[in-house]
Every structure is written in C-alpha cells, then in structure tokens.
CSV table of C-alpha atoms and ligand atoms in Angstrom, one decimal:
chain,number,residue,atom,x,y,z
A,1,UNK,CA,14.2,-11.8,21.0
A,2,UNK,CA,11.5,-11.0,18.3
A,3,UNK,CA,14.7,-10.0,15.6
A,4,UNK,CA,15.8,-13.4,16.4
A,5,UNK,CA,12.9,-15.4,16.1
A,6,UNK,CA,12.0,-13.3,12.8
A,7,UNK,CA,15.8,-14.0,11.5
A,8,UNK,CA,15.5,-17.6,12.3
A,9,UNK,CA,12.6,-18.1,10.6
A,10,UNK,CA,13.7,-16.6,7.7
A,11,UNK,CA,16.9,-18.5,7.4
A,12,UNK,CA,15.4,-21.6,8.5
A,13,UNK,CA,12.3,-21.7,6.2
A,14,UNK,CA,12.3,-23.7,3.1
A,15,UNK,CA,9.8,-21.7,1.5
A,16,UNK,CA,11.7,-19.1,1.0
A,17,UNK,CA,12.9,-20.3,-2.2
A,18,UNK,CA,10.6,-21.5,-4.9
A,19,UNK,CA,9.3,-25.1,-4.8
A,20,UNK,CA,10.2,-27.4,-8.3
A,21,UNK,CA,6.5,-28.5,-7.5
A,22,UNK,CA,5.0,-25.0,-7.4
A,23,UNK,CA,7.1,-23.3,-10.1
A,24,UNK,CA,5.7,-21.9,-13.3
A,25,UNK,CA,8.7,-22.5,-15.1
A,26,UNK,CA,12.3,-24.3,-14.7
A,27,UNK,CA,14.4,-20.6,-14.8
A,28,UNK,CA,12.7,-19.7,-11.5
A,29,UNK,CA,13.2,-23.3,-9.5
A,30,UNK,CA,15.4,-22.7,-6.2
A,31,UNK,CA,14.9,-18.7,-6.5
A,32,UNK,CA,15.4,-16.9,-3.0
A,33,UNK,CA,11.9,-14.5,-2.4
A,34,UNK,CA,12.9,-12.5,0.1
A,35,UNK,CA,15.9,-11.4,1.6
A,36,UNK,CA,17.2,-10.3,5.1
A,37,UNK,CA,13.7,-8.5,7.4
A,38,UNK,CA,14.0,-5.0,8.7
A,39,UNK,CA,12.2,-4.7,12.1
A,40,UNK,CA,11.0,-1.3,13.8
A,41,UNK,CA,8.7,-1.0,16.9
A,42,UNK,CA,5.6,1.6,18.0
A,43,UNK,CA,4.3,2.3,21.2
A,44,UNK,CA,0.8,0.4,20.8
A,45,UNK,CA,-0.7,3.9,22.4
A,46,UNK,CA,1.3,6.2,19.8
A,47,UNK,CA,-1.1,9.4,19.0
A,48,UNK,CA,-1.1,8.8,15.1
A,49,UNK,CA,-2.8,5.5,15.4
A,50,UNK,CA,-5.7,7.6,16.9
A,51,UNK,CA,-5.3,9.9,14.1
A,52,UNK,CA,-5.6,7.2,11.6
A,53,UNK,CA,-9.0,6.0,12.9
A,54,UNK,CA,-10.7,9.3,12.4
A,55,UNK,CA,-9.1,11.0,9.3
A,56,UNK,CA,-11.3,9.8,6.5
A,57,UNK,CA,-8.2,10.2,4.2
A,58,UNK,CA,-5.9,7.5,5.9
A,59,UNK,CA,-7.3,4.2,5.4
A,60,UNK,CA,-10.8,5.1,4.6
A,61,UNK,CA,-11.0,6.0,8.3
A,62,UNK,CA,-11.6,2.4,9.5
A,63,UNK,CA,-8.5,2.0,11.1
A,64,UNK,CA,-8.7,-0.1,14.5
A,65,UNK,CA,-5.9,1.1,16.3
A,66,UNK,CA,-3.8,-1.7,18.4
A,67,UNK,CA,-5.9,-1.3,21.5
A,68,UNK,CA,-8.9,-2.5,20.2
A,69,UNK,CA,-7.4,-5.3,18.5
A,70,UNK,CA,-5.7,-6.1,21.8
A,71,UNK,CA,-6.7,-4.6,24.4
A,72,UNK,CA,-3.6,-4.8,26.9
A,73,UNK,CA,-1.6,-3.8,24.0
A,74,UNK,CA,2.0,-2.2,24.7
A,75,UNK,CA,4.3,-2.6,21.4
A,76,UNK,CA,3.4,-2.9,17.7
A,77,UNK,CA,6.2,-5.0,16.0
A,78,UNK,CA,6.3,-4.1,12.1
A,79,UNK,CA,8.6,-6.1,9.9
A,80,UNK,CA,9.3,-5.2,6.2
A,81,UNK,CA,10.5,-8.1,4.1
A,82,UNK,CA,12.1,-7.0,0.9
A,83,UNK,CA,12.1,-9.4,-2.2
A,84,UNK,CA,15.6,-10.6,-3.3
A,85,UNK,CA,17.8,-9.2,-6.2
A,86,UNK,CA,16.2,-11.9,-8.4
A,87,UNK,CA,12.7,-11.3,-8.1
A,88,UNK,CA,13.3,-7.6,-8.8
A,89,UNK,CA,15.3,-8.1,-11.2
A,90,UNK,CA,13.1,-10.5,-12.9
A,91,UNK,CA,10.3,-7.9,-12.9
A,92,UNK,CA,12.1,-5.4,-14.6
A,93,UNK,CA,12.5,-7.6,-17.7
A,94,UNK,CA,9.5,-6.4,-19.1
A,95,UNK,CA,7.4,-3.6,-17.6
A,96,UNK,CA,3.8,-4.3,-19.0
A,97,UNK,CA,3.4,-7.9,-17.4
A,98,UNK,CA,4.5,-9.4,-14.2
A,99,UNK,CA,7.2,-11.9,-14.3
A,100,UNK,CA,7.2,-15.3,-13.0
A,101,UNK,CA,9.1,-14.2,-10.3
A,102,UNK,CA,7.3,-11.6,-9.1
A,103,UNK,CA,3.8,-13.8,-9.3
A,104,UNK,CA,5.5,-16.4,-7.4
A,105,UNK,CA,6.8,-13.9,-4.5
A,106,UNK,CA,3.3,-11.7,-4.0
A,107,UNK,CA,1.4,-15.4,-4.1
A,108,UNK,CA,4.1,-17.5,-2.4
A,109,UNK,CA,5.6,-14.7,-0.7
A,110,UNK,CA,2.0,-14.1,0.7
A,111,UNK,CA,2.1,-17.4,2.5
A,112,UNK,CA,5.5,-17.0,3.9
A,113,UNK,CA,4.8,-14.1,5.5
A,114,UNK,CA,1.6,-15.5,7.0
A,115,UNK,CA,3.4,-18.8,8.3
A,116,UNK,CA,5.5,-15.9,10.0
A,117,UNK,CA,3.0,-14.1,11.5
A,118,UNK,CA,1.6,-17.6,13.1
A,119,UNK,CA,5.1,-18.7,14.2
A,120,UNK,CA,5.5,-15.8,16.0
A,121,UNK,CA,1.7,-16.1,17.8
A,122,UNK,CA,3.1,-19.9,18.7
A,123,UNK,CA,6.6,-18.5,20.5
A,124,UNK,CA,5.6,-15.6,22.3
A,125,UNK,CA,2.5,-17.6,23.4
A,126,UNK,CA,5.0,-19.9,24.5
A,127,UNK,CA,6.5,-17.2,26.4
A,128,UNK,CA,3.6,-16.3,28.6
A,129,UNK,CA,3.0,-12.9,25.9
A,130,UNK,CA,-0.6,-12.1,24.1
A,131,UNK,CA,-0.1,-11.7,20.7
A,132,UNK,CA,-2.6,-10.7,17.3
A,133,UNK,CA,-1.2,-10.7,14.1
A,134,UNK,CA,-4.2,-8.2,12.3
A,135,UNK,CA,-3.3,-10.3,8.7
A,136,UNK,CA,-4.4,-13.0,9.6
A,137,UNK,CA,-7.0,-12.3,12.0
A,138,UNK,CA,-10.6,-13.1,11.8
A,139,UNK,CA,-11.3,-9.4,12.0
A,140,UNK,CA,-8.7,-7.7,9.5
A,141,UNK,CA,-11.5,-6.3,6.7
A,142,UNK,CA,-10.0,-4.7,3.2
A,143,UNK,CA,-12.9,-2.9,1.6
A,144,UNK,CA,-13.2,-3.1,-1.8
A,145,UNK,CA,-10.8,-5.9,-1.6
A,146,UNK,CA,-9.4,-9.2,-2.7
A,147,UNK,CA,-7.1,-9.6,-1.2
A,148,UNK,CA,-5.3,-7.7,-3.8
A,149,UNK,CA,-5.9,-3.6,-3.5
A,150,UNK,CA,-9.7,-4.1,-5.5
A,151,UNK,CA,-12.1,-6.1,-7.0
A,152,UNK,CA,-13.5,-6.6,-10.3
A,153,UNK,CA,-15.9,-4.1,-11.2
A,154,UNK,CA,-14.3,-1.0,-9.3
A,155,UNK,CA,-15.4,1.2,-12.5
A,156,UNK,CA,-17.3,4.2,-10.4
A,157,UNK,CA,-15.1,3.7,-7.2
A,158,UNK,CA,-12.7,6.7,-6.3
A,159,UNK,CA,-9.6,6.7,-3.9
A,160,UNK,CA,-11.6,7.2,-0.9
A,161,UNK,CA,-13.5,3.9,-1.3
A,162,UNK,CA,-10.6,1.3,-0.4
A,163,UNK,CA,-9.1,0.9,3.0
A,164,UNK,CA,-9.1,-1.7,5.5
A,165,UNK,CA,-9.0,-2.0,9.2
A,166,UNK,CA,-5.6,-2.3,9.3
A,167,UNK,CA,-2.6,-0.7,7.2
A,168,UNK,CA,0.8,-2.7,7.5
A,169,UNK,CA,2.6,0.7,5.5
A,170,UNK,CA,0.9,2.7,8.1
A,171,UNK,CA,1.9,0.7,10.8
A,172,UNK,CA,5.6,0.8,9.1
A,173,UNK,CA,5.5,4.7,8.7
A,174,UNK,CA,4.5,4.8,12.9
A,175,UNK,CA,7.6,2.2,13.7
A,176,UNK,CA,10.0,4.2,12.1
A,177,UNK,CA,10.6,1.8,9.2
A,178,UNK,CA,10.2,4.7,6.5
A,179,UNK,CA,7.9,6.8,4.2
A,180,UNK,CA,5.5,6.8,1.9
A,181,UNK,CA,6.4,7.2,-1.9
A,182,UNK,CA,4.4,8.6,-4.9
A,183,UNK,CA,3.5,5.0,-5.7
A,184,UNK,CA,2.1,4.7,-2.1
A,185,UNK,CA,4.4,1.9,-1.1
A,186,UNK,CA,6.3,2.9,1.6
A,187,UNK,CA,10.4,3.5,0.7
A,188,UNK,CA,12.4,1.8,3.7
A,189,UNK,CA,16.1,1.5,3.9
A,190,UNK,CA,16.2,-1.7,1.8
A,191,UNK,CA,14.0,0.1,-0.7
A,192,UNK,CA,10.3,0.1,-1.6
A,193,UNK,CA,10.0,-3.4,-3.3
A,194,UNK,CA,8.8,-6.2,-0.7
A,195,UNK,CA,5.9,-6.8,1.7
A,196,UNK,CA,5.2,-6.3,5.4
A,197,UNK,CA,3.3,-7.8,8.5
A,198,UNK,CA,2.9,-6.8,11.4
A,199,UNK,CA,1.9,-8.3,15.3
A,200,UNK,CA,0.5,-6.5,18.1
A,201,UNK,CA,1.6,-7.6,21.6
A,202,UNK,CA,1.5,-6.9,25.2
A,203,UNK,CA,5.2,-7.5,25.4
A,204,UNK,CA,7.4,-4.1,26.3
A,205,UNK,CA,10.1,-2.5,24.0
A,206,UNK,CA,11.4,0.4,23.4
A,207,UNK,CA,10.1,2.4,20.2
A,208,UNK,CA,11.9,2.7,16.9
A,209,UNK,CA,13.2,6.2,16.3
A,210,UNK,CA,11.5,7.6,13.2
A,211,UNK,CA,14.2,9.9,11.6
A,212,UNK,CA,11.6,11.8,9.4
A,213,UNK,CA,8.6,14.4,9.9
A,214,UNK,CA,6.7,14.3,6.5
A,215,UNK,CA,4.8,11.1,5.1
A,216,UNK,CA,6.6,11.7,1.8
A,217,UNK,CA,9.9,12.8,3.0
A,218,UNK,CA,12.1,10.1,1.1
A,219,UNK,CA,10.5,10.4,-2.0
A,220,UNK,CA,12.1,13.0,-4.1
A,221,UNK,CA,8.6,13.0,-6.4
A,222,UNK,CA,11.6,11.9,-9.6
A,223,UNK,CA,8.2,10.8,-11.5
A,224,UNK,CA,9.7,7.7,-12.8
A,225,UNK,CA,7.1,5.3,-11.0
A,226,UNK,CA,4.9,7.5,-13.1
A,227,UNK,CA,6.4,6.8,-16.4
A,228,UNK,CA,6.5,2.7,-15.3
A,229,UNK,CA,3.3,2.4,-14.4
A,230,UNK,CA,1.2,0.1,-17.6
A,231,UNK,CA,-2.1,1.6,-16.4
A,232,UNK,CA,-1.1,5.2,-16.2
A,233,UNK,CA,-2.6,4.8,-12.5
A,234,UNK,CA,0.4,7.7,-11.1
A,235,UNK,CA,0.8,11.3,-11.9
A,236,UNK,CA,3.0,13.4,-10.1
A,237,UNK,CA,0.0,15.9,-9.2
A,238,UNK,CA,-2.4,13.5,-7.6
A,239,UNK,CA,-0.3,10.4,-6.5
A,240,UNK,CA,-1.9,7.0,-7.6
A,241,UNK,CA,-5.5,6.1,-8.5
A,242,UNK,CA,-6.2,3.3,-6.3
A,243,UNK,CA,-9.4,2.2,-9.3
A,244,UNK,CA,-7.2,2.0,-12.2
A,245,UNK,CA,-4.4,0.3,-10.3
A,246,UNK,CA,-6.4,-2.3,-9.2
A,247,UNK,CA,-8.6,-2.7,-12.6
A,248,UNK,CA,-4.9,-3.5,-13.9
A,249,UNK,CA,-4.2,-6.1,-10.5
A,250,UNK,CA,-7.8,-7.5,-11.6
A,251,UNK,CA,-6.8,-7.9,-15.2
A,252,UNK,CA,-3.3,-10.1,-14.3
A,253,UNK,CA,-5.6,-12.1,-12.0
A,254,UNK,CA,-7.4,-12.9,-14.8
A,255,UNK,CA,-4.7,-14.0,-16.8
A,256,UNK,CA,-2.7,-15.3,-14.1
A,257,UNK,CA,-5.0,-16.8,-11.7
A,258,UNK,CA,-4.4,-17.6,-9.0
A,259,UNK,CA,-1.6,-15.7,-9.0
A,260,UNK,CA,-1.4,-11.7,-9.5
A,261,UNK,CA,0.5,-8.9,-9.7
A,262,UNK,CA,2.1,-6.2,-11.4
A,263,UNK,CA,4.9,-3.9,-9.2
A,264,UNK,CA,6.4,-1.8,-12.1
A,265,UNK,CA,6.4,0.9,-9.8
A,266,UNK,CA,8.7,-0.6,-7.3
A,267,UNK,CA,11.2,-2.0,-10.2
A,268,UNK,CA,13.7,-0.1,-11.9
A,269,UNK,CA,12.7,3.3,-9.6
A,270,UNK,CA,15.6,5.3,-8.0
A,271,UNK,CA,13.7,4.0,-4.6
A,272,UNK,CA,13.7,-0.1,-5.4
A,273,UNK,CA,16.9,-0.8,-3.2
A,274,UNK,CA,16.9,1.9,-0.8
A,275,UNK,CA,16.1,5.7,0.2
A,276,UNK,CA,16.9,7.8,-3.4
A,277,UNK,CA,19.5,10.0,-3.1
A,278,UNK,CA,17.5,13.7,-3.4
A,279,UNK,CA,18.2,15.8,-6.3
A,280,UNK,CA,20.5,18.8,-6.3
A,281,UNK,CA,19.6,22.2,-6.2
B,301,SF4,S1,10.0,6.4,-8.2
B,301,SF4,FE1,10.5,8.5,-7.6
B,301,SF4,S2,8.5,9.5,-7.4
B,301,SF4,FE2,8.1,7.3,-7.5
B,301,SF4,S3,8.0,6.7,-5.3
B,301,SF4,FE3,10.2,6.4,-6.0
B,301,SF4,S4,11.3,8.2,-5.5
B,301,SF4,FE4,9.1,8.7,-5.3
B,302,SF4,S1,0.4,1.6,-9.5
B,302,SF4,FE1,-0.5,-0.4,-9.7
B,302,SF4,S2,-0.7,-0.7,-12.0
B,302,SF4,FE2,0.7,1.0,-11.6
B,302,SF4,S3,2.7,0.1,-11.6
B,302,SF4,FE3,2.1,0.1,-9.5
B,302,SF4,S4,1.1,-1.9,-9.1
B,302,SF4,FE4,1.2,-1.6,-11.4
C-alpha cells in the first residue's frame, strides 16, 4: 500500500518538474527532479536504532530512536528518491559550482519530499494508522544546522559537533536500502545522488532484508569523490570533514540564496547511478 501511495504521488505530482515561474533560467523549464523512489522497511524496535542513540560517533549521539518519536511504533518506512539523469548530469558540467539544476532539486526537491512526507500522514491517517514523519516534525533538531549540514561560522567546530535527532541515511542503512560511502552519502541501488525521508508508523510489515554487514561495504574507497570535492573536505584516510563541507554549503548560500548546494561528490563518481563495481584483485 505505502509503495503505491509513494509511486502515485510521485507520478501524479506536478512539482516534480521545474515550474517556468520558479526557474532560474529557460534551459532548466519542464526538467524532471527526481526519478522512480526505492522503498525499504525496519522493525521500529531494530537493535541498531538503540545503538545509534548512545554511540557518540553516529549522529552526535542524539538519535531518538522510533519509539520515542512514536511510541506504539512497529515499522520505519525509508524512501530514497534519486534525482533524474538531468539534474545529475547538469551538475557534472562544472565541478566547482552547483548548477541550476542541482540548486533547483536540493531547494525544490526539498519541498517535494516534504509534501510527501505530509501526503502520506493524511492517507494512513485516513486508514485508522499513527504516523510521524521526523522531517517535518516539530521535534526533528539538526545541530549545528541550517538546514543544510552547518552554519556560518563553523570555523573551530570538528566532525563530532553536527548531528541531529534523526538520520534519514541511518534510517536507510537499518531498512536495507544501502551503505554508507566515503562521501558519507549513503550508495543505494539507484546510486548515491538523491535525497530521502522517512515516516514512522504503527502499521505492521515485514522488514527489508539488508544484504550487507559493514557500513561501508559498497564503497570500494576508488578516491574519486576525493579528487571532486572543490573544498578538499574528503581524503581517503579520514572520510569527510563535516566543517569544511559545510563552510563550502555556506559559501553557495551566499551566492545562491535561497538556494544551495554543491554535490560534486555524488556526480561523475563510480557510485552516482548505482553500487560500483569493486575493483579486481
Ligand atoms: S566515489 Fe568511490 S570512494 Fe567515493 S563514495 Fe563513491 S565509491 Fe566510495
Ligand atoms: S563533501 Fe561537501 S563540499 Fe565536498 S563535494 Fe561533497 S557536498 Fe561538496
């Protein structure tokens, strides 16, 4: 019923394509954002949501695991929403600044997905199910935040300092929807480029098989996200500095606002479309 509702949506909604009103330039007019959802379900009480909420590593252990955003909680419904071939390839143009297409699906895309997440509180209300979408939640809280991944002014912050109460790549990792890269974004069948959401419910299904052990295991560490990345925020030894990423994000809201963005490491990466082949012995 959900991959129904999530596929309807999807086809049905005209803001899926970019608006003659809201585009920043004619080329982009009529542009699809995102293309066909990948869905995979947790068990609300599955043992690493626990885990997140008291290692200090995961999501500056203040992760609220499902319960205790709703407390009859029995499934954890985590949808991926890759962009389309256009936005991705219109990003890859030129990898210092974001394109228009890629400003127009993080800032339109954003509001998609949360039209989404409230169309889906409105039909399983309607079916007698309780239902909490954690983004758009009065109690979802990203520290250090702007919505973004920072804040201007992070100079003095390290890795440890940003999290949130609620991780829509952890959730993904937990329902089986794939792993996490170099670049931290999680690589999914339909590759690492696109967003998620996620809704907690008391409905019942049957968890998503995850076919992997590690957090990393798709990745195949190739290093190219590190050699894309404009604000050398990626090295293959300690992963991605969360400060010098998001001084970057704070610099392209500047010059964008409100718009932002960058995604370099999720464009022209063995891992944009799908899970990289690994390399031969
Ligand atoms: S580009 Fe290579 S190293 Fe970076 S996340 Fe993708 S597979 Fe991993
Ligand atoms: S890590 Fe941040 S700054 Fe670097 S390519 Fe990715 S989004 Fe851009």
């Amino acid at each position: 019923m959900i991959e129904e509702l999530v596929m309807d949506f999807i086809q049905n909604s005209k803001r899926n394509y970019i608006s003659e009103a809201d585009a920043l330039d004619e080329s982009v007019v009529g542009l699809k954002l995102f293309d066909t959802p990948l869905i995979g379900y947790a068990d609300a009480g599955d043992e690493l949501f626990e885990r997140f909420k008291t290692d200090t590593k995961i999501t500056g252990g203040r992760f609220m695991p499902p319960k205790e955003w709703l407390h009859d909680a029995n499934t954890v419904v985590s949808i991926f929403m890759p962009y389309s071939r256009e936005i991705k390839s219109g990003n890859s143009r030129d990898m210092i600044t974001p394109s228009n297409e890629w400003l127009h699906a993080r800032y339109e895309g954003q509001k998609l997905i949360e039209e989404l997440s409230r169309f889906l509180i409105d039909e399983l209300t309607k079916r007698g199910y309780q239902c909490v979408a954690p983004d758009i939640d009065d109690r979802f809280k990203s520290f250090m935040g702007t919505g973004t991944s920072g804040t201007v002014g992070n100079k003095g912050l390290t890795n440890s300092d940003y999290g949130s109460n609620w991780s829509e790549r952890h959730v993904a990792f937990v329902a089986g929807l794939g792993t996490f890269g170099l670049s931290k974004g999680l690589i999914t069948k339909k590759g690492i480029a696109g967003r998620f959401t996620s809704i907690i419910t008391d409905l019942k299904h049957e968890p998503s098989h995850r076919d992997y052990q590690g957090i990393y295991e798709y990745c195949t560490m190739c290093g190219v996200c590190v050699k894309n990345c404009p604000a050398g925020a990626i090295t293959l030894e300690r992963g991605k500095d969360h400060t010098l990423c998001a001084d970057y994000l704070d610099g392209m809201l500047e010059t964008f606002y409100p718009r932002y963005g960058c995604g370099k490491c999720q464009v022209k990466v063995p891992c944009q479309d799908g899970i990289p082949k690994k390399r031969q012995k």
